[in-house]
Short mmCIF file of C-alpha atoms in Angstrom, two decimals:
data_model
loop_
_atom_site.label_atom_id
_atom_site.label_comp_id
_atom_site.label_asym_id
_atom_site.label_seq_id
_atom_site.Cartn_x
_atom_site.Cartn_y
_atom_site.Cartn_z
CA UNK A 474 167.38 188.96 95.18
CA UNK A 475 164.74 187.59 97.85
CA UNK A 476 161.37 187.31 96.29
CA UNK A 477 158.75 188.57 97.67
CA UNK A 478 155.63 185.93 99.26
CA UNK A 479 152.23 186.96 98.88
CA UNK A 480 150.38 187.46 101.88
CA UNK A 481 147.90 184.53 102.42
CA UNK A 482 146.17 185.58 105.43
CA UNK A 483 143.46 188.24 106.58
CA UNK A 484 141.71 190.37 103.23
CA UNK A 485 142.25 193.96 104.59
CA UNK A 486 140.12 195.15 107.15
CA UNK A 487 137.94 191.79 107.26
CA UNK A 488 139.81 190.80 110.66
CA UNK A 489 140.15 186.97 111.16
CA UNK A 490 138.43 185.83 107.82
CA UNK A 491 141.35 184.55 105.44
CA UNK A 492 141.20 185.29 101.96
CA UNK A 493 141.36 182.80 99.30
CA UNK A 494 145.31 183.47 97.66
CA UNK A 495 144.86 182.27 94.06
CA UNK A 496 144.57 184.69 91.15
CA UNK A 497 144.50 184.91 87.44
CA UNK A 498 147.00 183.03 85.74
CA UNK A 499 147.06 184.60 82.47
CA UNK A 500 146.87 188.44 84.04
CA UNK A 501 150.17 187.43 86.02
CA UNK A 502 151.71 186.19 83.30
CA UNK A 503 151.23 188.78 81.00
CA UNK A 504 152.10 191.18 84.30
CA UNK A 505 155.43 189.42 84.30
CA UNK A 506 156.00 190.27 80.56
CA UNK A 507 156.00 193.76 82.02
CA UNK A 508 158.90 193.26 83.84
CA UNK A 509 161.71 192.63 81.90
CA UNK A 510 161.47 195.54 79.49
CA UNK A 511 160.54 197.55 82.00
CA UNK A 512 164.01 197.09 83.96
CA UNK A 513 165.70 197.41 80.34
CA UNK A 514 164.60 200.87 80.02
CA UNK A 515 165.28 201.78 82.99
CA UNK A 516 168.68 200.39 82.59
CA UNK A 517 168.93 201.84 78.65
CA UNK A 518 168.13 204.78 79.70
CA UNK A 519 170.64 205.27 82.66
CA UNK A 520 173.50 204.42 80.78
CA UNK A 521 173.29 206.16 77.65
CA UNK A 522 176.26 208.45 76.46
CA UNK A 523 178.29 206.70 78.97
CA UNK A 524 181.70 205.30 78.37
CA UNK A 525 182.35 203.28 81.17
CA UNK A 526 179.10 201.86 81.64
CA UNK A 527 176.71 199.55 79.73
CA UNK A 528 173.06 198.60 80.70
CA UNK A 529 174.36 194.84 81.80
CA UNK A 530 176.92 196.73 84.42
CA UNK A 531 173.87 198.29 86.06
CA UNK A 532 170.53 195.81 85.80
CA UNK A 533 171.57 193.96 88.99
CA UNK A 534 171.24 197.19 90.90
CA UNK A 535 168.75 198.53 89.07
CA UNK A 536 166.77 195.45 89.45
CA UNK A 537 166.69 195.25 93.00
CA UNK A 538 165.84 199.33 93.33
CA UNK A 539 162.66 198.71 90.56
CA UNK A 540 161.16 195.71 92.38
CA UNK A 541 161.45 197.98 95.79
CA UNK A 542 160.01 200.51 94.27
CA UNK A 543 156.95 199.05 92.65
CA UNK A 544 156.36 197.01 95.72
CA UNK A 545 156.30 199.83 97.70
CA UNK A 546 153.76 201.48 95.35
CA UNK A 547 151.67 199.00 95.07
CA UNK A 548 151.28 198.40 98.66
CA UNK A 549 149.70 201.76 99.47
CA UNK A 550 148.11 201.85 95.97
CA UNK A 551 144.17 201.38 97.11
CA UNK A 552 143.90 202.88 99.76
CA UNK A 553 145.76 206.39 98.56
CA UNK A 554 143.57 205.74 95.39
CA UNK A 555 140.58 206.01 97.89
CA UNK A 556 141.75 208.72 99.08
CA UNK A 557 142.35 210.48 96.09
CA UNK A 558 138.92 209.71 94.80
CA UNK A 559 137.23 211.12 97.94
CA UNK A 560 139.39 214.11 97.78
CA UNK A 561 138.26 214.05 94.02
CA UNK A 562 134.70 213.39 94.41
CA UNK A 563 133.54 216.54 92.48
CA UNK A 564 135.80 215.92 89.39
CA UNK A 565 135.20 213.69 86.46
CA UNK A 566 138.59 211.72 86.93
CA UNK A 567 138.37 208.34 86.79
CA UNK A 568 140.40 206.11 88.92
CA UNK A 569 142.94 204.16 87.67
CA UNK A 570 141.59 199.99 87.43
CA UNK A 571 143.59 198.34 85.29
CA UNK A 572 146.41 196.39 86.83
CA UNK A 573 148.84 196.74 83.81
CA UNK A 574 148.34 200.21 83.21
CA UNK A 575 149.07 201.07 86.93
CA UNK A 576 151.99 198.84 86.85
CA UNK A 577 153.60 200.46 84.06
CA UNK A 578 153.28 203.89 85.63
CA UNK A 579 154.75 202.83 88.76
CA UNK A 580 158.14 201.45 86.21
CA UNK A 581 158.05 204.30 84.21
CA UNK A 582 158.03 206.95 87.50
CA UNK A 583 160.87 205.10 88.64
CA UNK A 584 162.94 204.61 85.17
CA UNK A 585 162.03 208.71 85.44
CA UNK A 586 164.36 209.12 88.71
CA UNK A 587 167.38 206.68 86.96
CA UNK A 588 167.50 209.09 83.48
CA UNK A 589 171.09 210.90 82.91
CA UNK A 590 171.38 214.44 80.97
CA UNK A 591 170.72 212.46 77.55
CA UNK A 592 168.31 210.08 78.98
CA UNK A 593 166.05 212.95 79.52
CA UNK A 594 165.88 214.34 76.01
CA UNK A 595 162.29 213.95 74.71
CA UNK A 596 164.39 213.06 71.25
CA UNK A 597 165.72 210.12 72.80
CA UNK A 598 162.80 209.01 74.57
CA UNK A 599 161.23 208.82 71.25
CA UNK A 600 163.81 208.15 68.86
CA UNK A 601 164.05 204.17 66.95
CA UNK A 602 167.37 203.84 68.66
CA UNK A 603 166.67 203.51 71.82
CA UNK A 604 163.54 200.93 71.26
CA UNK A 605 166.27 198.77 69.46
CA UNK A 606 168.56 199.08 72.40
CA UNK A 607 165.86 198.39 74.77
CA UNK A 608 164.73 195.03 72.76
CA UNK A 609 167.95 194.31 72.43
CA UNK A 610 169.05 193.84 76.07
CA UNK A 611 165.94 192.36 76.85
CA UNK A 612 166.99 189.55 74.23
CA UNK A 613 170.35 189.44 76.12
CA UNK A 614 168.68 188.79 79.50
CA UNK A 615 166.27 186.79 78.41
CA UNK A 616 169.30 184.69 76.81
CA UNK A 617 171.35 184.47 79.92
CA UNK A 618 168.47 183.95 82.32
CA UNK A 619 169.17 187.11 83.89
CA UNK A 620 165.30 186.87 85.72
CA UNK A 621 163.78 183.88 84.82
CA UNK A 622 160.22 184.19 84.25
CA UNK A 623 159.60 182.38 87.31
CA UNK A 624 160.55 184.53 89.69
CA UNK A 625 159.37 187.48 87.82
CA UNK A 626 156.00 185.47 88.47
CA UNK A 627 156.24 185.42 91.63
CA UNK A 628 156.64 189.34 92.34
CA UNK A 629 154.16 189.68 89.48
CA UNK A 630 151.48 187.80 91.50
CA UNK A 631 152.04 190.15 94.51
CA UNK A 632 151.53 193.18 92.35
CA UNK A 633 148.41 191.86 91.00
CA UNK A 634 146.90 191.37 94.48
CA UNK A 635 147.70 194.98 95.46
CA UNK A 636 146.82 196.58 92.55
CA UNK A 637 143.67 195.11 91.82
CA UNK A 638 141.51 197.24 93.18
CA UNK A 639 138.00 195.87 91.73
CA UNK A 640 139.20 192.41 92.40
CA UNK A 641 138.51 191.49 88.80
CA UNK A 642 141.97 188.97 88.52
CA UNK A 643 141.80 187.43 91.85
CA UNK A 644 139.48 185.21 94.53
CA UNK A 645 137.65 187.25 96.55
CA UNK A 646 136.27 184.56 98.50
CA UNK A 647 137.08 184.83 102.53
CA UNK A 648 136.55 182.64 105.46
CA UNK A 649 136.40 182.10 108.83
CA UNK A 650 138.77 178.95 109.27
CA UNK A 651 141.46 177.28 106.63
CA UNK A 652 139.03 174.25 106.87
CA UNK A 653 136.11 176.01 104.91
CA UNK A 654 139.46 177.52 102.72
CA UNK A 655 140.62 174.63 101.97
CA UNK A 656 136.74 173.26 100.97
CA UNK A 657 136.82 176.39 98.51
CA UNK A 658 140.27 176.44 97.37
CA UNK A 659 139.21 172.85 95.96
CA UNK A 660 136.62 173.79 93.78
CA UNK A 661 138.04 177.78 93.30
CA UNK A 662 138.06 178.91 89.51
CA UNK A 663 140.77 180.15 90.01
CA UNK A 664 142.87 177.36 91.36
CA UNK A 665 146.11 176.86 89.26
CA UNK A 666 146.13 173.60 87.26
CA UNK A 667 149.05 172.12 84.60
CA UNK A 668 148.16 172.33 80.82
CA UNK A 669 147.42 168.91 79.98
CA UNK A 670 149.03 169.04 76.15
CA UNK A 671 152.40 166.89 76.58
CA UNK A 672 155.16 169.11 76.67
CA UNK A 673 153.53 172.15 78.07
CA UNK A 674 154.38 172.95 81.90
CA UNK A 675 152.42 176.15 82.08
CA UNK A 676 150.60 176.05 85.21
CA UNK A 677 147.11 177.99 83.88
CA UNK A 678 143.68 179.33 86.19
CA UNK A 679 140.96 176.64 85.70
CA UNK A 680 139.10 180.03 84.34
CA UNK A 681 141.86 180.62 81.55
CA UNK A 682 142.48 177.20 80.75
CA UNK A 683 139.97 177.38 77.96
CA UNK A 684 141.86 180.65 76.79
CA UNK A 685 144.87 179.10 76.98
CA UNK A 686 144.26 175.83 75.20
CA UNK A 687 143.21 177.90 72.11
CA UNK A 688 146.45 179.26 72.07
CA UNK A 689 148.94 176.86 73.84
CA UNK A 690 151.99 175.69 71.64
CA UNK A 691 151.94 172.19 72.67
CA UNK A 692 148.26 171.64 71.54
CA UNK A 693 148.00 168.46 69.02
CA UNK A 694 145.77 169.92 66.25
CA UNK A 695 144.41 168.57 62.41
CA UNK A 696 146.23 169.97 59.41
CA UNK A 697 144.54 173.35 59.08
CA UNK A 698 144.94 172.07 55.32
CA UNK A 699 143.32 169.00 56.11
CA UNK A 700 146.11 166.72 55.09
CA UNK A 701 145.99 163.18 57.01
CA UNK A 702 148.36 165.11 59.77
CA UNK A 703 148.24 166.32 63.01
CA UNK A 704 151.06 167.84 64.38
CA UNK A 705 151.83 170.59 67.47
CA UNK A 706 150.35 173.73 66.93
CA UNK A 707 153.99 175.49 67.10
CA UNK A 708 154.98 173.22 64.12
CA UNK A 709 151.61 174.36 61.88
CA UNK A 710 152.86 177.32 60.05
CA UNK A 711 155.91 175.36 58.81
CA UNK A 712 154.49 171.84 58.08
CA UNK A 713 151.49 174.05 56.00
CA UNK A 714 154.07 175.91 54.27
CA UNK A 715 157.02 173.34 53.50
CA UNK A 716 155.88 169.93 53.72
CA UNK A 717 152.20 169.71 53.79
CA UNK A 718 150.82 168.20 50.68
CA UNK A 719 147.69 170.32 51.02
CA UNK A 720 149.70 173.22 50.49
CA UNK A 721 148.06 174.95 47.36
CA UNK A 722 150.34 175.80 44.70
CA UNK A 723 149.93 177.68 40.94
CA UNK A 724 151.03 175.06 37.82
CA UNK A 725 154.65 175.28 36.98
CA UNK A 726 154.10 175.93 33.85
CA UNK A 727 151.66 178.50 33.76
CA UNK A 728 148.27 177.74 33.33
CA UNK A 729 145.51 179.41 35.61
CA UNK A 730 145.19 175.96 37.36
CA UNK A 731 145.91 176.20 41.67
CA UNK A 732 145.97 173.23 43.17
CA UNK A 733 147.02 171.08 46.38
CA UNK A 734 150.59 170.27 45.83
CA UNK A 735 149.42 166.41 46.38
CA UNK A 736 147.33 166.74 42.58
CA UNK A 737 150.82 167.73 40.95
CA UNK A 738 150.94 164.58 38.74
CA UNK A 739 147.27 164.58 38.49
CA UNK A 740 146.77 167.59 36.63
CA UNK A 741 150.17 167.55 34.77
CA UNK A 742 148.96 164.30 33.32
CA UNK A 743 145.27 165.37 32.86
CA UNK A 744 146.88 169.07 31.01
CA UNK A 745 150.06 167.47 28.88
CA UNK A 746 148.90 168.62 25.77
CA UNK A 747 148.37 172.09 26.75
CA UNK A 748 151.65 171.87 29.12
CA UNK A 749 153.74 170.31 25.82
CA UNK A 750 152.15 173.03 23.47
CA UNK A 751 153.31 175.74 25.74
CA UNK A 752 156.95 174.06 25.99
CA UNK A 753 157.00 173.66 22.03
CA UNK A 754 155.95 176.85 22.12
CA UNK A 755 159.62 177.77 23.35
CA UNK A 756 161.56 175.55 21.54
CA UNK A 757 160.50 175.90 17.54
CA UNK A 758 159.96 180.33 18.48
CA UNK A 759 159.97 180.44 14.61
CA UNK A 760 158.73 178.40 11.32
CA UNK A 761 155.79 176.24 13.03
CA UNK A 762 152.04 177.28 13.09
CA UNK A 763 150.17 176.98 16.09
CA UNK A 764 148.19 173.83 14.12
CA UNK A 765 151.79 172.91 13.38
CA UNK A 766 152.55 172.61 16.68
CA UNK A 767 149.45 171.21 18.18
CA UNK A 768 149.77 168.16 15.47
CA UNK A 769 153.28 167.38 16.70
CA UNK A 770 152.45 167.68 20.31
CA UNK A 771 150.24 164.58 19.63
CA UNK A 772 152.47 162.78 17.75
CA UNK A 773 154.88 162.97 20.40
CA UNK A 774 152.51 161.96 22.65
CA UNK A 775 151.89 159.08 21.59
CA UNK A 776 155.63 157.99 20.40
CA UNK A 777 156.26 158.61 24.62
CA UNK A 778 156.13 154.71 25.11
CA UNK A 779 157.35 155.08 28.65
CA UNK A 780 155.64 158.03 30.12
CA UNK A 781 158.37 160.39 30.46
CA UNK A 782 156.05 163.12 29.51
CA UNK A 783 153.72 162.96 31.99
CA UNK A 784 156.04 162.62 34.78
CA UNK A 785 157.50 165.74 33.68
CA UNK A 786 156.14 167.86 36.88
CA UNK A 787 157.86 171.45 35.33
CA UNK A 788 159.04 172.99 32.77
CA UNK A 789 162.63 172.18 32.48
CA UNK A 790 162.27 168.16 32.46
CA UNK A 791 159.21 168.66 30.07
CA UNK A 792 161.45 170.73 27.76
CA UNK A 793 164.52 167.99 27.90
CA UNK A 794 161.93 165.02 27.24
CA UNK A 795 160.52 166.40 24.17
CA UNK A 796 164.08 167.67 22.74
CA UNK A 797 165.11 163.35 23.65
CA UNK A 798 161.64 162.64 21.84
CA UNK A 799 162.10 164.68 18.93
CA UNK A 800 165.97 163.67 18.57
CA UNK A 801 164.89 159.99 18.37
CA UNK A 802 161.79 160.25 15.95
CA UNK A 803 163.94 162.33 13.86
CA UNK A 804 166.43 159.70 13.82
CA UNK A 805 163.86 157.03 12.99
CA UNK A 806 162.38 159.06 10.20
CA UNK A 807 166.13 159.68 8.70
CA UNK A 808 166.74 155.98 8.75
#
């Protein structure tokens, strides 16, 4: 499919003066998100309750016959919105200014005209199963490449520019020769530069960078736990989760302590008496007083000559130290 170029010369009705070409970054972008579900839909929708044909068969077509059709929308878009609104001048209708709004109209008047018997039933249009069916073929394209985001980019960008009717999400600068151009498109906010965060090829609008920076995947960041780390912002919510030793964590043996998972051995040593009380607590359920118990959590203690106690760090090693402990200093006693 032949992608289509965005026009780079004359601003409409300005004559010889030539436009600056760049545009937002991020609005493209997220116009190029529109895309791909948008053609699912339309292909969903065309091919449900038939036999012989599945959404895959068709999206090749149906690709081709969207992006002519939006194109052609969007090329007549202002001025038949001028139009409108002159014709409209005494009614409180508001014309249409958002780019992504207009966009999705123009898909979802064509996906209209593509619709079979069942496609048309306001059940379906509304009904869970065909949302799964829709994300799920646009999972399956985006898996095979079937339009790389790339090119989707590049019609997206064309859209844009003939949609945007306020010229909020592109350079409206003009002028008279490509020398003075060229001067501006220097120094142009919105001038298309590469993320500087290693690994990141997203080319961003010196406007958006900022925007995108906060958000970009690639960006080298501090522990949000604070931890001696820094890591990719991608790989945050895992390292905080599994490996960070920030991470706060309850006592495994059930005290009302929290704690960073670093202090473990820190606060099992600094709460062993309470931790062994609560563990003897288990083991003798019957025939020893709480005193009882207290007295012999001490003694055993202090018969732990090699600290197996305290490096207990839960419940189940404390418990099989203190049954070795009291097995030996019973044997002692008995001998």
């Amino acid at each position: 499919m032949d992608l289509p170029v965005a026009d780079p010369g004359t601003e409409r009705g300005e004559g010889p003066l030539l436009q600056c070409p760049y545009c937002d970054s991020e609005a493209m972008h997220k116009l190029a998100q529109l895309l791909l579900p948008g053609l699912a839909a339309v292909c969903v929708d065309g091919t449900t309750g038939d036999l012989f044909r599945k959404p895959s068969v068709v999206a090749v077509d149906l690709r081709k016959e969207m992006v002519d059709y939006v194109m052609q929308r969007s090329d007549t878009f202002i001025a038949d919105a001028l139009i409108e609104s002159e014709a409209n001048q005494e009614t409180e209708n508001e014309m249409l200014e958002d780019p992504f709004e207009i966009v999705s109209i123009f898909m979802d008047d064509f996906s209209s005209t593509k619709r079979n018997i069942i496609g048309h039933v306001s059940g379906w249009l509304l009904s869970d199963n065909r949302e799964d069916k829709i994300d799920d073929f646009v999972q399956e394209m985006e898996m095979t490449r079937f339009w790389p985001l790339d090119r989707r980019e590049a019609i997206a960008e064309v859209l844009l520019k003939n949609v945007d009717i306020k010229t909020k999400f592109q350079c409206p600068e003009k002028y008279e020769n490509e020398e003075r151009l060229a001067d501006h498109k220097e120094q142009c906010s919105f001038r298309p530069v590469t993320c500087p965060n290693d690994g990141c090829r997203a080319k961003v609008s010196v406007r958006c960078m900022d925007a995108h920076d906060a958000a970009c995947p690639f960006k080298v960041l501090q522990c949000e736990q604070n931890c001696d780390k820094h890591l990719l912002r991608r790989d945050m919510d895992r390292h905080c989760v599994t490996v960070c030793p920030m991470r706060p964590m309850k006592c495994p043996f059930g005290c009302d302590s929290s704690f960073a998972e670093r202090d473990l051995e820190k606060h099992c040593l600094e709460f062993l008496q309470a931790h062994l009380l609560t563990v003897l607590k288990v083991i003798h359920k019957k025939g020893r007083s709480e005193e009882e118990l207290k007295d012999l959590a001490q003694k055993l203690e202090k018969y732990d000559e090699h600290g197996k106690l305290a490096k207990a760090l839960d419940a189940r090693p404390l418990t099989n130290a203190v049954k070795d402990l009291e097995a030996k200093m019973k044997g002692e006693s008995s001998s």
